[in-house]
Each structure stands twice: as structure tokens, then as C-alpha cells.
Amino acid sequence: METLTEKIGAASVSIMKADYDLTGKGFVRWAADQGNPVEGSRCTNRFRFAGSKSTQVKPNMMLCWRVSADRSVAAVTFGAKDSQTTAAETAQVVARHWAETR
């Protein structure tokens, strides 16, 4: 697994790339729902962190992921101002790294 950091404007994006299915692992385990489809990824700002039974909506964070049996990319954006815009931008980060992992 590889972890990287990038910027989208003033927001920070942490990216995980793996050559296996990250479902239930890494950032993907924080997803409190199935996410919404955005540009080939699933994205959500509803989180469930370790040790918590409750779901938290984080308007300044966005999690997007794309997984398969032999590769995965997940990205979480922190410090975002507009979660609607950030979903598309974060999904674009996932798409770019997904294309690089072939």
C-alpha cells in the first residue's frame, strides 16, 4: 500500500493506493454509507470512525474510493469548504491515480 498527500486549493488530500481490495480497510473503512457515484468513484462525507457507533456528517471532509479485487484507490479531503465541489475534485484525484495503477 502506498500513501500520498496532495492539495486541492487550500484543502489537503490523503491518497491510499493498493494492489488489492481496500473494502473495509484504510480510509474506506471510515465510510458510513455506500457513497454516491461521482465520476467512476463512490463519494461520501458521512463517516464512522473507529470506536464510534454513530455516523458523523463532516461538511469539510470528503471520502472518495474506487476498488476492485486487484487494485484500489481511496482519497480523503480535509479542510474543504464546499463538499459538493470537493466530491468532484476528490473523485478526479481518485480517477487520476486509478489510471496510474494499471
XYZ file of N, CA and C in Angstrom:
306
model
N 0.847 -1.170 0.000
C 0.000 0.000 0.000
C 0.894 1.235 0.000
N 0.472 2.236 -0.733
C 1.202 3.493 -0.834
C 0.289 4.621 -0.369
N 0.826 5.559 0.399
C 0.060 6.712 0.864
C 0.745 7.982 0.388
N -0.041 8.892 -0.177
C 0.458 10.157 -0.719
C -0.386 11.303 -0.194
N 0.126 12.520 -0.305
C -0.627 13.716 0.055
C -0.538 14.720 -1.080
N -1.683 15.362 -1.378
C -1.754 16.399 -2.401
C -2.594 17.550 -1.862
N -2.703 18.609 -2.637
C -3.542 19.754 -2.296
C -4.593 19.952 -3.378
N -5.800 20.335 -2.941
C -6.843 20.838 -3.839
C -7.172 22.212 -3.279
N -6.650 23.244 -3.897
C -6.811 24.582 -3.337
C -6.195 24.608 -1.949
N -6.987 25.029 -0.944
C -6.499 25.084 0.434
C -6.684 23.766 1.172
N -7.384 22.819 0.572
C -7.657 21.532 1.222
C -6.517 20.542 0.985
N -6.308 19.657 1.949
C -5.322 18.582 1.829
C -6.033 17.291 1.442
N -5.387 16.501 0.600
C -5.937 15.225 0.166
C -4.935 14.131 0.502
N -5.377 13.152 1.281
C -4.561 11.974 1.554
C -5.063 10.852 0.656
N -4.141 10.193 -0.039
C -4.483 9.165 -1.021
C -3.841 7.848 -0.610
N -4.624 6.771 -0.689
C -4.108 5.417 -0.480
C -4.267 4.658 -1.782
N -3.198 3.979 -2.196
C -3.244 3.125 -3.386
C -2.764 1.741 -2.972
N -3.457 0.719 -3.453
C -3.072 -0.652 -3.111
C -3.318 -1.555 -4.304
N -2.595 -2.657 -4.349
C -2.792 -3.642 -5.420
C -3.698 -4.772 -4.936
N -4.667 -4.416 -4.088
C -5.674 -5.347 -3.582
C -6.924 -4.556 -3.206
N -7.965 -5.234 -2.826
C -9.247 -4.626 -2.475
C -9.163 -3.979 -1.093
N -9.379 -2.666 -1.019
C -9.343 -1.938 0.246
C -10.704 -1.861 0.940
N -11.705 -2.561 0.441
C -13.017 -2.525 1.079
C -12.879 -2.898 2.554
N -13.361 -2.018 3.435
C -13.278 -2.256 4.872
C -11.913 -1.995 5.472
N -10.996 -1.449 4.685
C -9.630 -1.195 5.150
C -9.250 0.255 4.868
N -8.208 0.717 5.528
C -7.705 2.062 5.270
C -8.805 3.105 5.405
N -8.737 4.132 4.568
C -9.738 5.193 4.609
C -11.136 4.674 4.307
N -11.236 3.649 3.481
C -12.548 3.146 3.048
C -13.375 2.668 4.246
N -12.727 2.195 5.286
C -13.470 1.720 6.461
C -14.188 2.859 7.184
N -13.811 4.115 6.921
C -14.472 5.260 7.542
C -15.828 5.569 6.915
N -16.093 5.064 5.731
C -17.359 5.375 5.045
C -18.539 4.832 5.850
N -19.476 5.705 6.174
C -20.649 5.298 6.952
C -21.817 4.918 6.051
N -21.615 4.999 4.749
C -22.642 4.590 3.793
C -21.950 4.109 2.516
N -22.724 3.782 1.509
C -22.170 3.279 0.243
C -21.649 4.395 -0.651
N -21.861 5.636 -0.249
C -21.423 6.770 -1.047
C -22.295 6.965 -2.275
N -22.089 8.065 -2.935
C -22.801 8.380 -4.174
C -21.837 8.259 -5.338
N -22.321 7.811 -6.493
C -21.433 7.717 -7.647
C -21.024 9.106 -8.139
N -19.719 9.289 -8.293
C -19.165 10.544 -8.804
C -17.994 10.190 -9.704
N -18.139 10.379 -10.984
C -17.051 10.194 -11.956
C -16.319 8.867 -11.799
N -17.037 7.779 -11.652
C -16.430 6.454 -11.562
C -16.043 6.018 -10.165
N -16.188 6.906 -9.196
C -15.879 6.598 -7.798
C -17.160 6.613 -6.981
N -17.045 6.254 -5.717
C -18.110 6.427 -4.724
C -17.598 7.494 -3.759
N -18.447 8.450 -3.380
C -18.021 9.537 -2.502
C -19.046 9.782 -1.403
N -18.541 10.120 -0.225
C -19.411 10.432 0.912
C -18.715 11.408 1.854
N -19.523 12.158 2.589
C -18.994 12.953 3.701
C -19.633 12.482 5.012
N -20.168 11.256 4.988
C -20.721 10.605 6.188
C -19.687 9.590 6.674
N -19.202 9.793 7.885
C -18.110 9.000 8.424
C -18.522 8.254 9.686
N -17.899 7.101 9.892
C -17.977 6.368 11.158
C -16.541 5.977 11.492
N -16.013 6.633 12.514
C -14.623 6.402 12.887
C -14.528 5.283 13.918
N -13.368 4.684 14.027
C -13.137 3.561 14.946
C -13.601 3.907 16.357
N -14.284 2.978 16.973
C -14.750 3.159 18.336
C -16.061 3.916 18.459
N -16.582 4.425 17.348
C -17.828 5.183 17.387
C -18.943 4.392 16.707
N -20.106 4.353 17.336
C -21.252 3.683 16.732
C -22.105 4.661 15.940
N -21.845 5.957 16.125
C -22.659 6.959 15.443
C -21.998 7.435 14.152
N -22.843 7.867 13.258
C -22.408 8.424 11.980
C -22.237 9.932 12.139
N -21.183 10.460 11.565
C -20.936 11.898 11.609
C -20.856 12.447 10.198
N -21.629 13.482 9.921
C -21.516 14.189 8.654
C -20.451 15.259 8.848
N -19.445 15.220 8.002
C -18.336 16.169 8.086
C -18.349 17.048 6.828
N -18.949 18.238 6.911
C -19.059 19.085 5.720
C -17.710 19.537 5.163
N -16.657 19.522 5.975
C -15.341 19.959 5.500
C -14.439 18.787 5.107
N -15.027 17.572 4.983
C -14.268 16.390 4.562
C -15.028 15.652 3.461
N -14.295 14.965 2.607
C -14.903 14.148 1.559
C -14.039 12.912 1.373
N -14.686 11.762 1.312
C -14.020 10.490 1.069
C -14.524 9.935 -0.252
N -13.613 9.641 -1.157
C -13.958 9.001 -2.433
C -13.076 7.776 -2.600
N -13.623 6.718 -3.212
C -12.870 5.489 -3.383
C -13.328 4.749 -4.633
N -12.426 3.927 -5.117
C -12.710 3.005 -6.213
C -11.916 1.744 -5.922
N -12.600 0.602 -5.899
C -11.935 -0.644 -5.529
C -12.263 -1.754 -6.523
N -11.339 -2.685 -6.635
C -11.551 -3.930 -7.382
C -10.732 -4.992 -6.655
N -10.809 -6.212 -7.120
C -10.086 -7.309 -6.473
C -8.571 -7.102 -6.516
N -8.068 -6.437 -7.566
C -6.617 -6.343 -7.718
C -6.044 -4.929 -7.652
N -6.882 -3.922 -7.367
C -6.362 -2.578 -7.139
C -7.424 -1.690 -6.507
N -6.943 -0.715 -5.758
C -7.840 0.222 -5.074
C -7.170 1.574 -4.966
N -7.997 2.617 -4.985
C -7.549 3.973 -4.702
C -8.618 4.611 -3.822
N -8.196 5.215 -2.732
C -9.099 5.949 -1.853
C -8.452 7.287 -1.542
N -9.271 8.327 -1.460
C -8.759 9.662 -1.148
C -9.714 10.339 -0.179
N -9.152 10.978 0.820
C -9.960 11.749 1.765
C -9.421 13.173 1.771
N -10.344 14.121 1.583
C -10.012 15.536 1.533
C -10.400 16.176 2.863
N -9.470 16.934 3.430
C -9.675 17.617 4.705
C -9.620 19.123 4.479
N -10.456 19.850 5.180
C -10.402 21.304 5.098
C -11.115 21.886 3.893
N -12.005 21.106 3.302
C -12.749 21.576 2.135
C -13.830 22.556 2.570
N -14.147 23.512 1.708
C -15.200 24.479 2.020
C -16.557 24.025 1.519
N -16.585 23.366 0.375
C -17.841 23.009 -0.275
C -17.811 21.530 -0.636
N -18.533 20.700 0.119
C -18.460 19.254 -0.100
C -18.980 18.853 -1.479
N -19.894 19.614 -2.064
C -20.410 19.301 -3.406
C -19.281 19.389 -4.435
N -18.571 20.493 -4.419
C -17.442 20.682 -5.331
C -16.333 19.703 -5.003
N -16.071 19.497 -3.732
C -14.980 18.633 -3.313
C -15.194 17.190 -3.733
N -16.432 16.726 -3.817
C -16.691 15.358 -4.280
C -16.160 15.184 -5.692
N -16.459 16.105 -6.571
C -15.983 16.012 -7.959
C -14.466 16.115 -8.018
N -13.896 17.033 -7.263
C -12.437 17.205 -7.278
C -11.727 15.990 -6.690
N -12.250 15.453 -5.597
C -11.635 14.282 -4.974
C -11.792 13.059 -5.868
N -12.940 12.922 -6.515
C -13.144 11.819 -7.463
C -12.168 11.925 -8.635
N -11.836 13.127 -9.052
C -10.849 13.307 -10.124
C -9.460 12.854 -9.671
N -9.133 13.108 -8.415
C -7.853 12.629 -7.859
C -7.835 11.101 -7.881
N -8.935 10.481 -7.450
C -9.031 9.010 -7.470
C -8.873 8.503 -8.895
N -9.563 9.125 -9.847
C -9.507 8.683 -11.251
C -8.083 8.772 -11.804
N -7.397 9.850 -11.473
C -6.021 10.021 -11.970
C -5.104 8.930 -11.421
N -5.199 8.667 -10.121
C -4.355 7.630 -9.522
C -4.780 6.232 -9.950
N -6.070 6.042 -10.186
C -6.566 4.748 -10.693
C -5.924 4.459 -12.061
N -5.895 5.458 -12.909
C -5.303 5.292 -14.247
C -3.799 4.987 -14.161
N -3.139 5.508 -13.152
C -1.687 5.284 -12.970
C -1.390 3.880 -12.441
N -2.372 3.205 -11.844
C -2.112 1.912 -11.210
C -2.285 0.740 -12.156
N -2.565 0.977 -13.403
C -2.769 -0.133 -14.359
C -1.502 -0.844 -14.685
